[in-house]
Amino acid sequence: MEVLLPHSLEEALAIKGERPEATPIAGGTDLMVDLNFGRLRPAAMIDLSRVAELASWQQEDGHVFLGAGLTYATIVKEMPEFKPLVQASRSVGSPQIRNRGTVGGNLGTASPAGDALPVLAAYDADVVLRSRARGERSLAWHAFLTGPKKTAIAPDELIIGTRWRRLRGPGSFSKIGTRNAMVISVAGLCLVVDEENGAVKVALGSVGPTILRATEAEQQIAAAMTSSGAWQDSSITITEQVIDEFGSLVAAAAKPLDDVRGTAAYRRHGCRVLARRALIWALNERRLPAWL
Amino acid sequence: MNVDIRRQGGVGESVRRVDGIPKVKGAFEYASDLHRDGMLWGATLRSPHPHAQIISMDVSAAAAVPGVVAVLTHADVPGKPTFGLDVQDQPVLAKDVVRYAGEAVAIVAAEDPELARAALEKIAVNYKPLTRVTDMEQALEKSAPPIHPQGNIVRSLTIVHGDPQARADVWVEGMYETGMQDQAPLGPEAGLAVPAADGGVDLFIATQWLHADLGQLAPCLDLPPEKVRLHLSGVGGAFGAREDVSMQIHACMLALRTRRPVKMSYGRQESFYGHVHRHPARIWMRHGASRDGKLVNIQARLLVDGGAYTSTSPAVIGNATSFAAGPYEVPNARLVGTAVFTNNPPCGAMRGFGAVQACFAYEAQMDKLAAALNLDPIELRLKNALRSGSVLPTGQPIAGVAPVRACLQRLQALPLPPEESALDRDPMLLPGGAGNVGHGEALKRGVGIAVGYKNLGYSEGFDDSSEAWVRVSVDNEGPLAEVKTAAVDVGQGLDTIVTQIVRSELGIDRVILRQPDTAIGSAGSSSASRQTMMTGGAVQLACQAVRAEIDRQGGLADLRRPVEASRVFHHRSTGKLDANGQGDPHVTFAFGAARAVVEVDQELGLVRVVQLAVAQDVGRALNPQSVLGQIEGGSAQGLGLALMEEIALVEGQVKNASFTDYLIPTILDMPPVISEIIEEPEPGLPYGAKGVGEPSTVVVPAAVVAALRHATGRELRRAPVKPDDLVGL
């Protein structure tokens, strides 16, 4: 197997253009497992870990751009104001895995259990792709993640990163696993509040073939907050009944299966519980003056 | 002779481990690090079917791959076609039939490990699947296909004690189950076989028992035992997994055939298929007591799944059945134990060896009984606790110390950890840990206790002796003691204990341990909590013999020639059980009790164990630090069984052969352990020291699940407990 070592994005794109069959690798926390188990035998790999341009993040015009090569450890360290993203990043693997693993890897692998993906879905993030021949394009997260371990990337493209409009409002990420750390998600949920647009967004991981948004639940809670006046006055209480209904609608959005990590029934139940909790936390946080 | 126990680095001190620094620095050579120039790599083809007939096998395409040096099948086994610790019923390589998914079918030696693995895919095996038996109850049915010619029962025994018809005032009944736990040693199976000029072979191997391996290798290789020389390599944990042969015979076959050194080193996935596991158990019990809380009668039926081959199942079910009444005085009992063959992976030795499963059941019963009698669970246990002189259901009296009450009372005296508010807590320290699933919602605390016991050493007439050789010489640096045994330090700290014993017995600081091999007599297995007692005993005897000779010669200062001695230590003899399960089966016992404090997220069924406290009967702590390490490690393995560790089997197929999905506790799952060491020296054992490796593993699963029952009010009859069980899905 050939391992190609570009030192710049330009060089990486050139290689990918010439060798579209070559598999890009960054942290290797997914791919090395597949290599070791003999499930993957590419003729060539492009090691992107030396491409500095991919390993940064910026804010511009109210948007956030997160480079595909940014590791979870860096996100935890440098992006505290993006709480759901930090919470998701902190839940990834062990310190060693977080030091290597990248958001680009989560996107490229496109597993429904990718911990960062529900956050990107809740942010309504775009995935930024680039090829040398055709330049850059952006796809909405759901247009990019086309199925379990399937994406819309073209053979000559690399994942450059992900971009989203910065939201004002509270949010959180939670992940259920059957041990207290270093565990693949049984069910993951990200809830974010978009104060400007009066929206609540909920995305689910590990409970369907790909990341799911609980759109009915989102509409139900947004409408309930509108009719009660809670968007304007955060001290207005959202009733238990509304919160329960929200939990039920989120659970109904899940399309879980039974597997070795958990039962479908438990996953659906977990979505309900996580949804209720995440909503209550967000509503409580809205009442605090300190949120950003 | 007086033993100077206060001597620096001697018995009773927390001496730093002799292998500690090299292990921490990465300088310790484990078997997976073995290397010889020009060596080949071996790989194993395994059956994908739990039960199938082999119609045909064609290895020609694999043999033709450049770089592949040998492809061997059952037809190439030089001698006896089968191996096994107790009964040799497992084929070295399957011939006509495979009986579990993962059974070895063919082996390859090639110039590099990738080539060897790639060649496996070119071996064409034509299987005809047979009806599989993957449930232990199903194995007992008349209609079940026999997995072996003699049928599906490995061993069945009945212990009849007193009058099993005896009436009681109060009865409680329950069914309990435990899953198939893996030993999950961090170092997978590995070894290096080197062909010798005399036609024999030298095998460098990570094992638990060199001589048991030898006894199985020599007949299969058709070599006299002296031509099969085993040398211990670095062992990365064992916990029972290395008691059975894995790659030993295969590596030797390939080395003898190719005349080149052959290394075999399993990856984690293969390790799950390459060794035996803890027996899953299904246990029914009925406990009868008088109204004042005295046990009157215990009825039990224990069924364990031995998987496809015998391994140590007869001894495991013997243990489980003989311990089924728990560490309690019971005048009447009928205890029936059965181990069956199925087409699941073979089960054998694992830390606790039958005692774990029994304790899970009898302690759940004691809690039920306490509730039925409206008695405090600890009081009920104290009322019935075994003591020295008590008679067990097998009729065996307890000759040694039995501080069951002391274990319970030490736990009773420990204050509970203070309740912490969930509000200000880092979510990391709540159930769900790093997943951030809660801020303290639906949090409920529970406390559970369990007490249990286990035999030390081998039982039912087995003479698992140990030999030691000690030599004392004087050079320009002064006196030097050299020691050799065939005993394996699997990570438990035996090498350090042996060094301490030599220092105490001989008064010599400079001690060299020679690498264990089969040139010396057997030390028995590093299992059954037995090496401190057995090899420690042999080293003590050999030291005493050397010391006597040195004294006869006028002391160390006048020593002209080296003095050496070999001695063999035997434990007291035991006997087999008769048709009513009566006899004198066990050497002696170690007792332990655990208290678990848990927090349950009642909505999500997730758990944080807040604290474990273990009170353990150790006889005497020869190295207190090492004892704490064993208690903590054993507790972690017990917590794993209670909460997460299970080989997931579907129709005989392992669904989680990796550390991604076979979960073992992390530091966020494992709480601090309060260890209460109870020292009541055991008469007849060297220094009065009991083995310490197993009691915590025996009692912790039962204590953790008891705490979960307390927190949730649910019955929780099966371990590991799943989130579904805790939320009632």
Short mmCIF file of N, CA and C in Angstrom, two decimals, chain B residues 306-354:
data_model
loop_
_atom_site.label_atom_id
_atom_site.label_comp_id
_atom_site.label_asym_id
_atom_site.label_seq_id
_atom_site.Cartn_x
_atom_site.Cartn_y
_atom_site.Cartn_z
N GLY B 306 -21.04 -25.47 29.53
CA GLY B 306 -19.63 -25.77 29.33
C GLY B 306 -19.16 -25.49 27.92
N GLY B 307 -20.09 -25.23 27.02
CA GLY B 307 -19.70 -25.03 25.63
C GLY B 307 -19.32 -26.35 24.98
N ALA B 308 -18.47 -26.28 23.97
CA ALA B 308 -18.29 -27.41 23.07
C ALA B 308 -17.36 -28.51 23.60
N TYR B 309 -16.45 -28.17 24.51
CA TYR B 309 -15.49 -29.18 25.00
C TYR B 309 -15.40 -29.15 26.51
N THR B 310 -14.78 -30.20 27.08
CA THR B 310 -14.84 -30.40 28.53
C THR B 310 -14.11 -29.32 29.31
N SER B 311 -12.86 -29.01 28.90
CA SER B 311 -12.03 -28.05 29.65
C SER B 311 -12.13 -28.35 31.15
N THR B 312 -12.35 -27.34 31.97
CA THR B 312 -12.42 -27.56 33.42
C THR B 312 -13.85 -27.60 33.94
N SER B 313 -14.80 -27.82 33.05
CA SER B 313 -16.21 -27.82 33.49
C SER B 313 -16.49 -28.76 34.66
N PRO B 314 -15.92 -29.98 34.70
CA PRO B 314 -16.23 -30.83 35.85
C PRO B 314 -15.87 -30.18 37.19
N ALA B 315 -14.74 -29.50 37.23
CA ALA B 315 -14.32 -28.86 38.49
C ALA B 315 -15.15 -27.61 38.76
N VAL B 316 -15.51 -26.88 37.70
CA VAL B 316 -16.30 -25.66 37.90
C VAL B 316 -17.67 -26.00 38.48
N ILE B 317 -18.32 -27.03 37.92
CA ILE B 317 -19.65 -27.37 38.45
C ILE B 317 -19.52 -28.01 39.84
N GLY B 318 -18.39 -28.71 40.07
CA GLY B 318 -18.14 -29.25 41.41
C GLY B 318 -18.07 -28.12 42.44
N ASN B 319 -17.33 -27.07 42.07
CA ASN B 319 -17.23 -25.91 42.96
C ASN B 319 -18.59 -25.25 43.15
N ALA B 320 -19.22 -24.92 42.04
CA ALA B 320 -20.48 -24.17 42.12
C ALA B 320 -21.47 -24.91 43.00
N THR B 321 -21.53 -26.23 42.86
CA THR B 321 -22.51 -27.02 43.61
C THR B 321 -22.12 -27.10 45.09
N SER B 322 -20.83 -27.32 45.34
CA SER B 322 -20.44 -27.47 46.75
C SER B 322 -20.53 -26.14 47.50
N PHE B 323 -20.49 -25.02 46.77
CA PHE B 323 -20.62 -23.72 47.45
C PHE B 323 -22.05 -23.16 47.40
N ALA B 324 -22.99 -23.93 46.86
CA ALA B 324 -24.31 -23.37 46.56
C ALA B 324 -25.06 -22.89 47.81
N ALA B 325 -24.73 -23.44 48.96
CA ALA B 325 -25.44 -23.01 50.18
C ALA B 325 -24.83 -21.75 50.76
N GLY B 326 -23.70 -21.32 50.22
CA GLY B 326 -23.08 -20.10 50.73
C GLY B 326 -22.31 -20.36 52.02
N PRO B 327 -21.72 -19.30 52.57
CA PRO B 327 -20.90 -19.47 53.78
C PRO B 327 -21.77 -19.52 55.04
N TYR B 328 -22.72 -20.45 55.02
CA TYR B 328 -23.71 -20.53 56.10
C TYR B 328 -23.84 -21.96 56.60
N GLU B 329 -24.23 -22.06 57.85
CA GLU B 329 -24.54 -23.37 58.42
C GLU B 329 -25.96 -23.73 58.00
N VAL B 330 -26.07 -24.85 57.32
CA VAL B 330 -27.38 -25.31 56.87
C VAL B 330 -27.49 -26.79 57.22
N PRO B 331 -28.47 -27.16 58.02
CA PRO B 331 -28.54 -28.57 58.43
C PRO B 331 -29.02 -29.50 57.32
N ASN B 332 -29.80 -28.99 56.39
CA ASN B 332 -30.40 -29.86 55.37
C ASN B 332 -30.28 -29.20 54.01
N ALA B 333 -29.93 -30.00 53.03
CA ALA B 333 -29.82 -29.41 51.68
C ALA B 333 -29.84 -30.50 50.63
N ARG B 334 -30.30 -30.10 49.48
CA ARG B 334 -30.16 -30.93 48.29
C ARG B 334 -29.72 -30.00 47.17
N LEU B 335 -28.49 -30.21 46.69
CA LEU B 335 -27.87 -29.31 45.73
C LEU B 335 -27.51 -30.13 44.50
N VAL B 336 -28.10 -29.79 43.39
CA VAL B 336 -27.88 -30.56 42.17
C VAL B 336 -27.19 -29.67 41.13
N GLY B 337 -26.05 -30.10 40.67
CA GLY B 337 -25.32 -29.29 39.69
C GLY B 337 -25.08 -30.08 38.42
N THR B 338 -25.23 -29.40 37.29
CA THR B 338 -25.01 -30.05 36.00
C THR B 338 -24.27 -29.09 35.07
N ALA B 339 -23.23 -29.61 34.45
CA ALA B 339 -22.56 -28.86 33.38
C ALA B 339 -22.86 -29.58 32.07
N VAL B 340 -23.24 -28.79 31.07
CA VAL B 340 -23.64 -29.41 29.79
C VAL B 340 -22.73 -28.94 28.66
N PHE B 341 -22.68 -29.78 27.63
CA PHE B 341 -22.07 -29.39 26.37
C PHE B 341 -23.12 -28.64 25.55
N THR B 342 -22.67 -27.60 24.87
CA THR B 342 -23.49 -26.94 23.85
C THR B 342 -22.56 -26.59 22.69
N ASN B 343 -23.11 -26.00 21.67
CA ASN B 343 -22.27 -25.51 20.57
C ASN B 343 -21.86 -24.05 20.76
N ASN B 344 -21.83 -23.63 22.02
CA ASN B 344 -21.27 -22.32 22.34
C ASN B 344 -19.76 -22.45 22.54
N PRO B 345 -19.04 -21.34 22.59
CA PRO B 345 -17.59 -21.43 22.84
C PRO B 345 -17.32 -22.16 24.16
N PRO B 346 -16.23 -22.92 24.22
CA PRO B 346 -15.94 -23.66 25.45
C PRO B 346 -15.73 -22.72 26.63
N CYS B 347 -16.21 -23.18 27.79
CA CYS B 347 -16.01 -22.41 29.01
C CYS B 347 -15.12 -23.18 29.95
N GLY B 348 -14.36 -22.47 30.73
CA GLY B 348 -13.42 -23.11 31.64
C GLY B 348 -13.10 -22.22 32.80
N ALA B 349 -11.80 -22.05 33.04
CA ALA B 349 -11.39 -21.34 34.25
C ALA B 349 -11.54 -19.85 34.09
N MET B 350 -12.11 -19.24 35.08
CA MET B 350 -12.00 -17.79 35.24
C MET B 350 -12.13 -17.47 36.73
N ARG B 351 -11.27 -16.54 37.15
CA ARG B 351 -11.26 -16.00 38.52
C ARG B 351 -12.61 -16.19 39.23
N GLY B 352 -12.59 -17.03 40.24
CA GLY B 352 -13.82 -17.29 40.99
C GLY B 352 -14.39 -18.68 40.71
N PHE B 353 -14.18 -19.20 39.53
CA PHE B 353 -14.31 -20.61 39.16
C PHE B 353 -15.53 -21.30 39.77
N GLY B 354 -16.70 -20.92 39.34
CA GLY B 354 -17.92 -21.57 39.83
C GLY B 354 -18.48 -20.93 41.09
#
